[in-house]
Tab-separated table of C-alpha atoms and ligand atoms in Angstrom:
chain	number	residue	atom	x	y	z
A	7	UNK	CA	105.052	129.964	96.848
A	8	UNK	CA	101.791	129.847	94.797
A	9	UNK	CA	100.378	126.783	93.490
A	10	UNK	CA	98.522	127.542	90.165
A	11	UNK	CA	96.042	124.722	89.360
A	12	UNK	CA	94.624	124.030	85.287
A	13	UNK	CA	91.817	122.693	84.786
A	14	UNK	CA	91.511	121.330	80.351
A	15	UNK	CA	94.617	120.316	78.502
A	16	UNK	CA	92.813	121.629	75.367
A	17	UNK	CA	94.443	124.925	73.347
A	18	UNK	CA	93.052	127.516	76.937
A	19	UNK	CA	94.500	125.332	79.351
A	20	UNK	CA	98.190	124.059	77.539
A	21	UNK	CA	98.730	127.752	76.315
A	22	UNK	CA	98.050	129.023	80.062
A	23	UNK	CA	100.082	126.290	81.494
A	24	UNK	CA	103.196	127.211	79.261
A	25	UNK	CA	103.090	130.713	79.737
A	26	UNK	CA	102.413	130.969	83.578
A	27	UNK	CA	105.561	128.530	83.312
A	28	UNK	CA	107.763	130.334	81.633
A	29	UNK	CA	106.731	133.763	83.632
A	30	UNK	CA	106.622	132.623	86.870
A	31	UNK	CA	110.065	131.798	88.896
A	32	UNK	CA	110.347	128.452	89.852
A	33	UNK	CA	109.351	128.314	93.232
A	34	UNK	CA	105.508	128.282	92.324
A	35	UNK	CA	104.034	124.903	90.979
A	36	UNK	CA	101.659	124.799	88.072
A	37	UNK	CA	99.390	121.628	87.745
A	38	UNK	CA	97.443	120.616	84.566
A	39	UNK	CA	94.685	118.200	85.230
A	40	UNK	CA	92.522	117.473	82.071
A	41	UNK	CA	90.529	114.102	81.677
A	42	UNK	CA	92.819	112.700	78.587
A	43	UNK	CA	96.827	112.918	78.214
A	44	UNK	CA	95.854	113.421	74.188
A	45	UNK	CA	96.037	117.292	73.504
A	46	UNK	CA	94.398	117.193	69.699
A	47	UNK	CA	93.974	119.502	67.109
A	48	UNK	CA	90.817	120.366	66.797
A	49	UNK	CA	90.752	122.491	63.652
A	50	UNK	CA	92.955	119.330	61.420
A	51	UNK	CA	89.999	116.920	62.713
A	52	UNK	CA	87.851	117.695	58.880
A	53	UNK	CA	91.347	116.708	57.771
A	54	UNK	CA	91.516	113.522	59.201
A	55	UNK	CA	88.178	112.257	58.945
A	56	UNK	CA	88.611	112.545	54.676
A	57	UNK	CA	92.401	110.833	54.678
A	58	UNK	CA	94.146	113.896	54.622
A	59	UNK	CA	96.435	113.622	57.855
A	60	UNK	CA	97.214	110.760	60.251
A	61	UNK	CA	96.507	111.040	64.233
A	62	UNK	CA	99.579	111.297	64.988
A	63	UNK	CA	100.212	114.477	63.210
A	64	UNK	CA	97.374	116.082	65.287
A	65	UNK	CA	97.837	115.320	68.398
A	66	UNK	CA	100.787	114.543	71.366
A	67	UNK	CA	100.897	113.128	74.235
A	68	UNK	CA	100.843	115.719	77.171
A	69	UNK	CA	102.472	113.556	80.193
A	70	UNK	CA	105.181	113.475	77.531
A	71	UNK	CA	105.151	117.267	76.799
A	72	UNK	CA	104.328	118.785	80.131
A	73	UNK	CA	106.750	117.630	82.667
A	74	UNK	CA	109.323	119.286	80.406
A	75	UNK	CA	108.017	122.390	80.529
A	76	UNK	CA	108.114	121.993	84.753
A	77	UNK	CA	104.035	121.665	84.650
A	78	UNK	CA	103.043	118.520	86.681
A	79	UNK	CA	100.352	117.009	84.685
A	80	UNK	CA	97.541	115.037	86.061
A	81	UNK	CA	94.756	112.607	84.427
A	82	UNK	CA	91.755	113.063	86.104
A	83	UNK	CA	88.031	113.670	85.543
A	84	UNK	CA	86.845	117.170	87.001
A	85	UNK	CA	84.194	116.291	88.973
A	86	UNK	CA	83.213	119.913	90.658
A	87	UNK	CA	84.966	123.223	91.546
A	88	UNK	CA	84.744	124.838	94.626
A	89	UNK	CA	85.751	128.605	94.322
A	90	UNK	CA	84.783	129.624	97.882
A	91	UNK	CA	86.795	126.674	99.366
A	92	UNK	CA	89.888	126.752	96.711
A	93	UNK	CA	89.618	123.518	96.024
A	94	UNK	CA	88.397	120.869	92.360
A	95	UNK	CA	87.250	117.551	93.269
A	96	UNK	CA	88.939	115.241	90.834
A	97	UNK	CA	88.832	111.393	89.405
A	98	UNK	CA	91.360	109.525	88.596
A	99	UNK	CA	93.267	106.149	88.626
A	100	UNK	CA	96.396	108.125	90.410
A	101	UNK	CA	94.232	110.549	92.445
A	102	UNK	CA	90.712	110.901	93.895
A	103	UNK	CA	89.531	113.822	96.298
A	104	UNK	CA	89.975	117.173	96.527
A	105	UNK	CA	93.098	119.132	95.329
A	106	UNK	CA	93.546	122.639	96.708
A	107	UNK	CA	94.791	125.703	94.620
A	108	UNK	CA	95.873	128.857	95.397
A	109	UNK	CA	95.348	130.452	91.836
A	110	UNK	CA	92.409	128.641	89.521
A	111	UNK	CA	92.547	128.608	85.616
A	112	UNK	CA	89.704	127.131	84.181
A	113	UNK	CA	89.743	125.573	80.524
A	114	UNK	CA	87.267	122.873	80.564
A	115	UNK	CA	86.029	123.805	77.324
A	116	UNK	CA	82.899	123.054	76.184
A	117	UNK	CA	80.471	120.065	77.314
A	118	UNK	CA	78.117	118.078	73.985
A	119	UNK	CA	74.811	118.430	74.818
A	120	UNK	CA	73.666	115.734	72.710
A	121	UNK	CA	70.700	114.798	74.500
A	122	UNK	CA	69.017	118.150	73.770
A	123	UNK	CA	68.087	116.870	70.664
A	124	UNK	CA	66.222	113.311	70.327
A	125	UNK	CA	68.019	110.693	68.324
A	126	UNK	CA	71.214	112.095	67.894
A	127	UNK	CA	73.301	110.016	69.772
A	128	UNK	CA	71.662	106.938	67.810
A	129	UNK	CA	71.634	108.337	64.708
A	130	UNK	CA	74.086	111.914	63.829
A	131	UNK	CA	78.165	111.101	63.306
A	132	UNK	CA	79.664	114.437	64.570
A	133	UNK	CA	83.484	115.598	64.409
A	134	UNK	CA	84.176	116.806	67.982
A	135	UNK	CA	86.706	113.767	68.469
A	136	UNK	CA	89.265	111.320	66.988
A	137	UNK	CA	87.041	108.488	67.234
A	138	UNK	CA	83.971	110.593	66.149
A	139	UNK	CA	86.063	112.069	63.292
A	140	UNK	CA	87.363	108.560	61.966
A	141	UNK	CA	83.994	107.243	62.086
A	142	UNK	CA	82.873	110.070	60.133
A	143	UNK	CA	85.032	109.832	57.602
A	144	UNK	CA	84.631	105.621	56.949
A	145	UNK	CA	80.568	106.840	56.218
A	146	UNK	CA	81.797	109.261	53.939
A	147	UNK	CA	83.769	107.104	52.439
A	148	UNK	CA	80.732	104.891	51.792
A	149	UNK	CA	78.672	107.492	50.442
A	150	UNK	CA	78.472	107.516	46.760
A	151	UNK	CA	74.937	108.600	46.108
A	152	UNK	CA	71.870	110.046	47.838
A	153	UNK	CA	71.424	112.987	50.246
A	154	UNK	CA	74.250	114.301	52.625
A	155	UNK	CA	73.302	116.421	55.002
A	156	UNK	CA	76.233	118.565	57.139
A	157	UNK	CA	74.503	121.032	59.763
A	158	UNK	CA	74.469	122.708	63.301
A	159	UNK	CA	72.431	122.182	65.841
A	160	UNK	CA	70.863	124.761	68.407
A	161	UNK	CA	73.696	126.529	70.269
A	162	UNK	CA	76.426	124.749	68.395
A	163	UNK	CA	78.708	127.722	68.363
A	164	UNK	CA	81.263	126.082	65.444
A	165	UNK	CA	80.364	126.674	62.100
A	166	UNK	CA	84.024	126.302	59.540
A	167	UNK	CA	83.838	122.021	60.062
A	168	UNK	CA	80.346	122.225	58.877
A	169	UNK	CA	81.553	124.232	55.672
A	170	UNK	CA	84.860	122.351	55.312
A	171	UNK	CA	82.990	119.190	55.585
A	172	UNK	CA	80.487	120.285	53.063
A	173	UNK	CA	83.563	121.147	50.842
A	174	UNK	CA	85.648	118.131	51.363
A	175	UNK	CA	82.922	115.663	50.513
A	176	UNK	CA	81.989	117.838	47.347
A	177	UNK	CA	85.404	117.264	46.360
A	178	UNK	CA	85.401	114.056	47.292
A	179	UNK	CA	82.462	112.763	44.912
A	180	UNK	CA	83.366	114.939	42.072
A	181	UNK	CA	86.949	113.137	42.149
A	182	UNK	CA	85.171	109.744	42.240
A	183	UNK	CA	82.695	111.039	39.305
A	184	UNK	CA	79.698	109.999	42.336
A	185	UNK	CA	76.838	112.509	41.581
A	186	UNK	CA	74.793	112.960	45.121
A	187	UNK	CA	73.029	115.684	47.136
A	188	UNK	CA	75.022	118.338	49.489
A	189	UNK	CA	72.906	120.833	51.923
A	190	UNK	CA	74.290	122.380	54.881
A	191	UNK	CA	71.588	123.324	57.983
A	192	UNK	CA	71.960	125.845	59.769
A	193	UNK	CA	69.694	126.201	63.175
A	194	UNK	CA	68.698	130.479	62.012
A	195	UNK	CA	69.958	132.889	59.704
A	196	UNK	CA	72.987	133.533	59.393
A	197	UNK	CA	72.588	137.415	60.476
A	198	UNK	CA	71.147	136.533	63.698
A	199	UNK	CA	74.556	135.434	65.211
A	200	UNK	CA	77.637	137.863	65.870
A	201	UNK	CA	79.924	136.984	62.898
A	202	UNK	CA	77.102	134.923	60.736
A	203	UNK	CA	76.748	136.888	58.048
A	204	UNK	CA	80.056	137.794	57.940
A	205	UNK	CA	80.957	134.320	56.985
A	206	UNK	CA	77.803	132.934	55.075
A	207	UNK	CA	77.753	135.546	52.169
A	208	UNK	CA	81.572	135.254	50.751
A	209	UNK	CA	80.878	131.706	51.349
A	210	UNK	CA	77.490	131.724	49.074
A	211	UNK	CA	79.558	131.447	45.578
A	212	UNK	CA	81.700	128.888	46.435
A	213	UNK	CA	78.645	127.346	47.498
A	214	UNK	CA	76.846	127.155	44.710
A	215	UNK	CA	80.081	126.206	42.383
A	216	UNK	CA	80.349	123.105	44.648
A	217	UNK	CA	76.622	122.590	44.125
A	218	UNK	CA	75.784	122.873	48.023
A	219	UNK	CA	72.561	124.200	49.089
A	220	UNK	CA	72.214	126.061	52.671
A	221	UNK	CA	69.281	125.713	54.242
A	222	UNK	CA	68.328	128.184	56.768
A	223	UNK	CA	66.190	128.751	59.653
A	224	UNK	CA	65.927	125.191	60.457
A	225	UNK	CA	66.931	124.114	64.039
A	226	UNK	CA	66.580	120.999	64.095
A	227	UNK	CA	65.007	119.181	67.794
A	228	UNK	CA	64.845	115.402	66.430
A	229	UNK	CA	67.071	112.702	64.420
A	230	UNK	CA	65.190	109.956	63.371
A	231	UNK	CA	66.932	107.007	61.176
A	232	UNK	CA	65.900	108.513	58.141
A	233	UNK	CA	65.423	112.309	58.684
A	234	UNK	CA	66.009	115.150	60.404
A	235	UNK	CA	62.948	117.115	62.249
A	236	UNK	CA	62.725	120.852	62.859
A	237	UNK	CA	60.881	122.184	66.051
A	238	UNK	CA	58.083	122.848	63.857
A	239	UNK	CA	57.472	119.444	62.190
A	240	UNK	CA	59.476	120.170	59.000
A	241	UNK	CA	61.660	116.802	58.217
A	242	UNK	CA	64.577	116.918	55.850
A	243	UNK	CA	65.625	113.398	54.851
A	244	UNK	CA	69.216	112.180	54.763
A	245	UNK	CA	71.542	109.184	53.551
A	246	UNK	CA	74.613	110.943	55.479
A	247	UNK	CA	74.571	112.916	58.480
A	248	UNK	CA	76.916	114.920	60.231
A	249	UNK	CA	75.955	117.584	63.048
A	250	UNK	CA	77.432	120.004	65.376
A	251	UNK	CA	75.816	119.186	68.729
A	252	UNK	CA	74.437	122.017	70.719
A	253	UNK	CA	77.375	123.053	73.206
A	254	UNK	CA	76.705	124.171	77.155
A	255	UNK	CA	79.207	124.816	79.013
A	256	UNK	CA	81.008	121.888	81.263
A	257	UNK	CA	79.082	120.742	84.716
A	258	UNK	CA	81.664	121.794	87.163
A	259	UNK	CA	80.794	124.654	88.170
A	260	UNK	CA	77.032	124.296	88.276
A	261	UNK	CA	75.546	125.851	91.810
A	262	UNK	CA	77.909	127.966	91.799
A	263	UNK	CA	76.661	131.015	90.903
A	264	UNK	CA	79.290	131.410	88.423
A	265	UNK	CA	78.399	130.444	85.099
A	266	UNK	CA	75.262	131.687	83.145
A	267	UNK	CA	71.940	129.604	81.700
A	268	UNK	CA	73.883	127.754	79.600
A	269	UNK	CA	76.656	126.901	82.052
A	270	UNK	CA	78.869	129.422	80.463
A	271	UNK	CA	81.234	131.203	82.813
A	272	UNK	CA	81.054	134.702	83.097
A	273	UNK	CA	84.495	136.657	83.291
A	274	UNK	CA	85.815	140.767	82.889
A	275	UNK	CA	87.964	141.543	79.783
A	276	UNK	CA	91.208	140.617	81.993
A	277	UNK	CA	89.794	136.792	82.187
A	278	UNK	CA	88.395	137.155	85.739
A	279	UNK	CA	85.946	135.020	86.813
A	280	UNK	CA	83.329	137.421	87.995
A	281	UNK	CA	82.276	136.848	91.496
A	282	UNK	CA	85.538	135.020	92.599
A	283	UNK	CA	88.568	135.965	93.633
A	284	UNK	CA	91.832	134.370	92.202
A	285	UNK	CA	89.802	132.743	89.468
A	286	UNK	CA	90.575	133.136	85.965
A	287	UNK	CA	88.538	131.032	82.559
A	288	UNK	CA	89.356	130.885	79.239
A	289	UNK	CA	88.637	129.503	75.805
A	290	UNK	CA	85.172	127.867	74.906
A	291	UNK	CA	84.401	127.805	78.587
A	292	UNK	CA	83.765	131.458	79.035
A	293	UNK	CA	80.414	133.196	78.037
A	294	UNK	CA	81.299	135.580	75.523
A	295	UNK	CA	78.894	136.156	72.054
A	296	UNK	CA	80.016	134.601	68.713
A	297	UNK	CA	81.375	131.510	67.520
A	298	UNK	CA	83.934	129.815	69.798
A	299	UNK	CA	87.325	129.088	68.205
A	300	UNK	CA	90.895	127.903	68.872
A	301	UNK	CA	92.676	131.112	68.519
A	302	UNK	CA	90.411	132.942	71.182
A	303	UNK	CA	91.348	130.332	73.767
A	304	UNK	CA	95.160	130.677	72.961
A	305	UNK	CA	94.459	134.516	73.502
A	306	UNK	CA	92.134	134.526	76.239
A	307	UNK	CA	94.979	132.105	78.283
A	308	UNK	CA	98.304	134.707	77.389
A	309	UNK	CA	95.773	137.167	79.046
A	310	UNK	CA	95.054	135.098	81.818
A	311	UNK	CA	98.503	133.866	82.393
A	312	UNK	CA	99.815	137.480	82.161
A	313	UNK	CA	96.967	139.283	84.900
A	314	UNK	CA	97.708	135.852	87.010
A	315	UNK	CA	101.347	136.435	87.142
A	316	UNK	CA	100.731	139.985	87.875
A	317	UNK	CA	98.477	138.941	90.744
A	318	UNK	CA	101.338	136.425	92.141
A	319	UNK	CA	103.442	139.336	92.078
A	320	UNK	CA	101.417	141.483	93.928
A	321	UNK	CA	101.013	143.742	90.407
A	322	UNK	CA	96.914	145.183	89.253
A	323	UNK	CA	96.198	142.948	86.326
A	324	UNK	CA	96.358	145.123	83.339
A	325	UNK	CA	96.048	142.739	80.081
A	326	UNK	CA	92.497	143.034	78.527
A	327	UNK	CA	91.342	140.619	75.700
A	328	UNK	CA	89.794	141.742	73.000
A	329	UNK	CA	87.152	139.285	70.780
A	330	UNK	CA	87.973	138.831	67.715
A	331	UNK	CA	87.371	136.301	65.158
A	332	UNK	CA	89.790	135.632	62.538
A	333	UNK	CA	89.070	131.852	61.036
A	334	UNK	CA	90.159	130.197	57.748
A	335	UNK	CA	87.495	128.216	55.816
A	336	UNK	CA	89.417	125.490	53.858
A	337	UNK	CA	87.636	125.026	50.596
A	338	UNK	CA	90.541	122.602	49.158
A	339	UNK	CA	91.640	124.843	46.464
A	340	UNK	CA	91.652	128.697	45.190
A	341	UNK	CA	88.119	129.441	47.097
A	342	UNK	CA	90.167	128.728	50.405
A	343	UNK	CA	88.564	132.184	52.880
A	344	UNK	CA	90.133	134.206	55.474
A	345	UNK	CA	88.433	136.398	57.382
A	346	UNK	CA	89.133	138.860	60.617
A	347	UNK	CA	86.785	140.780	62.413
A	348	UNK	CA	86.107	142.389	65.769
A	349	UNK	CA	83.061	141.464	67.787
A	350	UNK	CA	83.360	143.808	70.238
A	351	UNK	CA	83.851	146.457	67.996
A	352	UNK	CA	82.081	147.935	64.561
A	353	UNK	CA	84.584	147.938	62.251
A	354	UNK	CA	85.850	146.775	58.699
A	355	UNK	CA	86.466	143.434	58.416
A	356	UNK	CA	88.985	141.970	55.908
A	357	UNK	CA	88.289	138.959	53.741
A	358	UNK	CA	91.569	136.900	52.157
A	359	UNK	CA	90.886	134.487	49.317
A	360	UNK	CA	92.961	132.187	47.673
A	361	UNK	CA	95.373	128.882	48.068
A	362	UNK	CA	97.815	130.376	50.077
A	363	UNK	CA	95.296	130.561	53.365
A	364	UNK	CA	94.779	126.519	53.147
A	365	UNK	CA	98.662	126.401	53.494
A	366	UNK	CA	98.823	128.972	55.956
A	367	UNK	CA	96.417	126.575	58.091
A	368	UNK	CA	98.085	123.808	58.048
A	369	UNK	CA	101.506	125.141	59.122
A	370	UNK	CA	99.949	127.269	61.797
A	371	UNK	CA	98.887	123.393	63.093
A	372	UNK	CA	102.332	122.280	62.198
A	373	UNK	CA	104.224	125.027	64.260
A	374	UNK	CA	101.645	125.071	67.090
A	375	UNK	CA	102.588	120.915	67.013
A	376	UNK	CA	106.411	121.948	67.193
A	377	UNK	CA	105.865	124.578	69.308
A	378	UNK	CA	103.827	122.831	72.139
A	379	UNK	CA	104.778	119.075	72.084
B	408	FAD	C1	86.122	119.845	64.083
B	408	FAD	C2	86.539	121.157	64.661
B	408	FAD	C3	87.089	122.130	63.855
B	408	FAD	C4	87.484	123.363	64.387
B	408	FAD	N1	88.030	124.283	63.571
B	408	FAD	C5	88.515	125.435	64.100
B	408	FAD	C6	89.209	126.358	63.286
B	408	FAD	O1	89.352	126.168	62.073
B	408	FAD	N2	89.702	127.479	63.862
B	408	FAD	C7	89.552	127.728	65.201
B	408	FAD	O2	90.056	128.764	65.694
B	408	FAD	N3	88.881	126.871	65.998
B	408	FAD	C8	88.369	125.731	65.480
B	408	FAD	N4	87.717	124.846	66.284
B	408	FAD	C9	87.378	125.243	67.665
B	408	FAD	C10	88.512	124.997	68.643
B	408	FAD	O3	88.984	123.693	68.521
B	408	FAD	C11	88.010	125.247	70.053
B	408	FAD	O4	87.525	126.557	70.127
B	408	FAD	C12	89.135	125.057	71.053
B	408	FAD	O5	89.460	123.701	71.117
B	408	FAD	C13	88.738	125.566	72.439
B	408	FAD	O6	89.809	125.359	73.323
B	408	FAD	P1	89.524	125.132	74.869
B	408	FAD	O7	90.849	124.910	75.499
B	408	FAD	O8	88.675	126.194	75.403
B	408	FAD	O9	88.636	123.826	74.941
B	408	FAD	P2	89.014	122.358	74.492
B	408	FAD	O10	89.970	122.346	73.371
B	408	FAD	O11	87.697	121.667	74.332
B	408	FAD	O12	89.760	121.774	75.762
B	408	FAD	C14	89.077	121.441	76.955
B	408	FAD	C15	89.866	120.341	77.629
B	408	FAD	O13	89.288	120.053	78.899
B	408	FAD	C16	89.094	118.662	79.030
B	408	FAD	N5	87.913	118.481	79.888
B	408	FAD	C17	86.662	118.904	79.651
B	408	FAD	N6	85.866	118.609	80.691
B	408	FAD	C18	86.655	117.981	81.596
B	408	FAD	C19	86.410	117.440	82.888
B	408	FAD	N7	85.202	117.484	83.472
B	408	FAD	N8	87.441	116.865	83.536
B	408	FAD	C20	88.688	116.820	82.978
B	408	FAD	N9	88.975	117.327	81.759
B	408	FAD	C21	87.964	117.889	81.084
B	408	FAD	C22	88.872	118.163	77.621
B	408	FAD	O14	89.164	116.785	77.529
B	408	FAD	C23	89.869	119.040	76.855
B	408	FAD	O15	91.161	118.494	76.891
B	408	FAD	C24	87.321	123.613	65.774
B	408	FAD	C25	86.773	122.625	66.593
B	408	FAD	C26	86.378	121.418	66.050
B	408	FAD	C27	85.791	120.378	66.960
């Protein structure tokens, strides 16, 4: 008997648990711990902040969902990982101490690193949350003239809410007949990150018919009440803000050797954790270039889940992941973008346009909802 501990109930962790549950035979126990019973949607959160969708069609409840699926589920904090010792120290109104695995999957996403950059936890709304979202979305509803100002950070690795946001509010003064100031920031240029450019220049058209402006080569170190500040003194004033904090990867595993400079864990193409033995990470946790998105966590964990099961059954782990990016950009109407392409790989990429990708979207959320809860 194996017992297969989970560490995230985000869209790594649930997809991992599921699979490893319906692949292994019953006699091995799989536990999810993650620090919140609330699996969300990420990707619908642009939605909810501007009215467009309700919590509860986002998100379920997974000591509801899990159980069902024969996956003990457990609310807890993850306070550290020991890899050597096979063991997560966790905390938690029903358990805290150590709990022992045989087999690790980690999926504790990615941690905010707000306070790399002064002010914004006073100052910047940001969309990584319900709560956040919501709150968000009240401001924006308050906004009727001025200067909005929707941007990334430093090592935020999440660019389509900045660009739906930018969108959505467009849309949402020229309904209202409000006439006020759009720019998007972006920390370099777009070329200088795997995928960037890829995405910025079909973007740039739909840009400019919404009246955005991009500004570029700005990463911005300071948030004051009334502006943001560049490293190099540059200030860029604002009447709305919303940022993408710069991301690190989540504490746990610090001193461990594991996880690179910006506590990003370093795996092998068939989700290994390098330098640990029955160790597997997915999703935003891992350190692999490029944005980090939804549908390489739900890959990265079938991989994972399949080499694990292979392990368990005394099989050479033989599924390899390959990074790809394939994101939709939700512009509200006809400008709506799709667009595929391989990281790892040179390669054609292949750009969609049109309506039909904002519905395809939304009922990927609606059958991952059905699927999952
Ligand atoms: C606004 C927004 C829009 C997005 N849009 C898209 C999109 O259009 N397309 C796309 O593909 N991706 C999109 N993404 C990105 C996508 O949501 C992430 O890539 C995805 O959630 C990563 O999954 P994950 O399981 O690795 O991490 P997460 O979903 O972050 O899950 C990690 C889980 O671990 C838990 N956790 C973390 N630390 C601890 C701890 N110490 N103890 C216990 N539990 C812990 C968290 O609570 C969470 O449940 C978007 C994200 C946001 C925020």
């Amino acid at each position: 008997m194996a017992n297969v501990l989970i560490l995230g109930g985000g869209f790594g962790g649930v997809v991992a648990a599921e699979h490893l549950a319906k692949s292994l035979s019953p006699e091995h126990q799989i536990t999810l711990v993650s620090r919140s019973s609330d699996f969300v949607f990420y990707p619908a959160l642009v939605r909810l902040a501007f009215g467009k969708c309700e919590v509860e069609d986002i998100s379920y409840n997974l000591l509801e969902a899990m159980p069902n699926r024969r996956v003990r589920f457990i609310e807890a904090e993850v306070a550290r990982v020991d890899p050597h010792a096979r063991k997560a120290s966790l905390r938690g109104s029903d358990i805290d101490g150590d709990i022992k695995y045989d087999y690790l999957v980690y999926a504790l996403g990615r941690r905010l690193a707000t306070e790399q950059v002064t002010g914004f936890f006073e100052h910047a709304h940001h969309l990584l949350g319900v709560k956040a979202a919501l709150k968000f979305g009240e401001a924006a509803r308050d906004f009727h003239e001025g200067h909005a100002v929707i941007g990334s950070c430093p090592g935020a690795r999440l660019e389509v809410p900045v660009y739906e946001t930018a969108f959505a509010l467009a849309r949402q003064l020229e309904a209202r007949g409000d006439r006020a100031r759009i720019t998007i920031i972006s920390p370099e240029t777009p070329g200088e990150r795997p995928g960037g450019a890829d995405l910025a220049n079909p973007l740039r058209p739909t840009l400019a018919a919404h009246h955005i402006e991009h500004l570029k080569s700005f990463p911005i170190a300071e948030v004051t009440a009334k502006a943001v500040v560049s490293g190099d003194g540059r200030e860029v004033e604002y009447d709305l803000l919303m940022l993408v904090p710069p991301f690190e990867g989540a504490s746990a595993l610090a001193s461990t050797g594991l996880a690179d400079e910006e506590g990003y864990v370093r795996v092998d193409h068939t989700m290994r954790v390098s330098g640990a033995e029955r160790m597997y990470a997915v999703g935003d946790a891992v350190y692999f270039s490029g944005p980090k998105m939804g549908h390489m966590a739900v890959r990265q964990a079938e991989v994972a889940a399949e080499n694990l099961v292979a392990e368990i059954e005394g099989r050479e782990p033989s599924a390899h992941y390959n990074h790809e990016m394939t994101l939709v950009v939700d512009e509200g109407g006809k400008d709506t973008l799709y667009l595929h392409k391989n990281l790892w790989e040179e390669g054609d990429k292949t750009i969609g346009r049109g309506r039909f990708w904002g519905w395809a979207k939304r009922a990927h959320e609606k059958y991952f909802q059905t699927q999952h809860s």
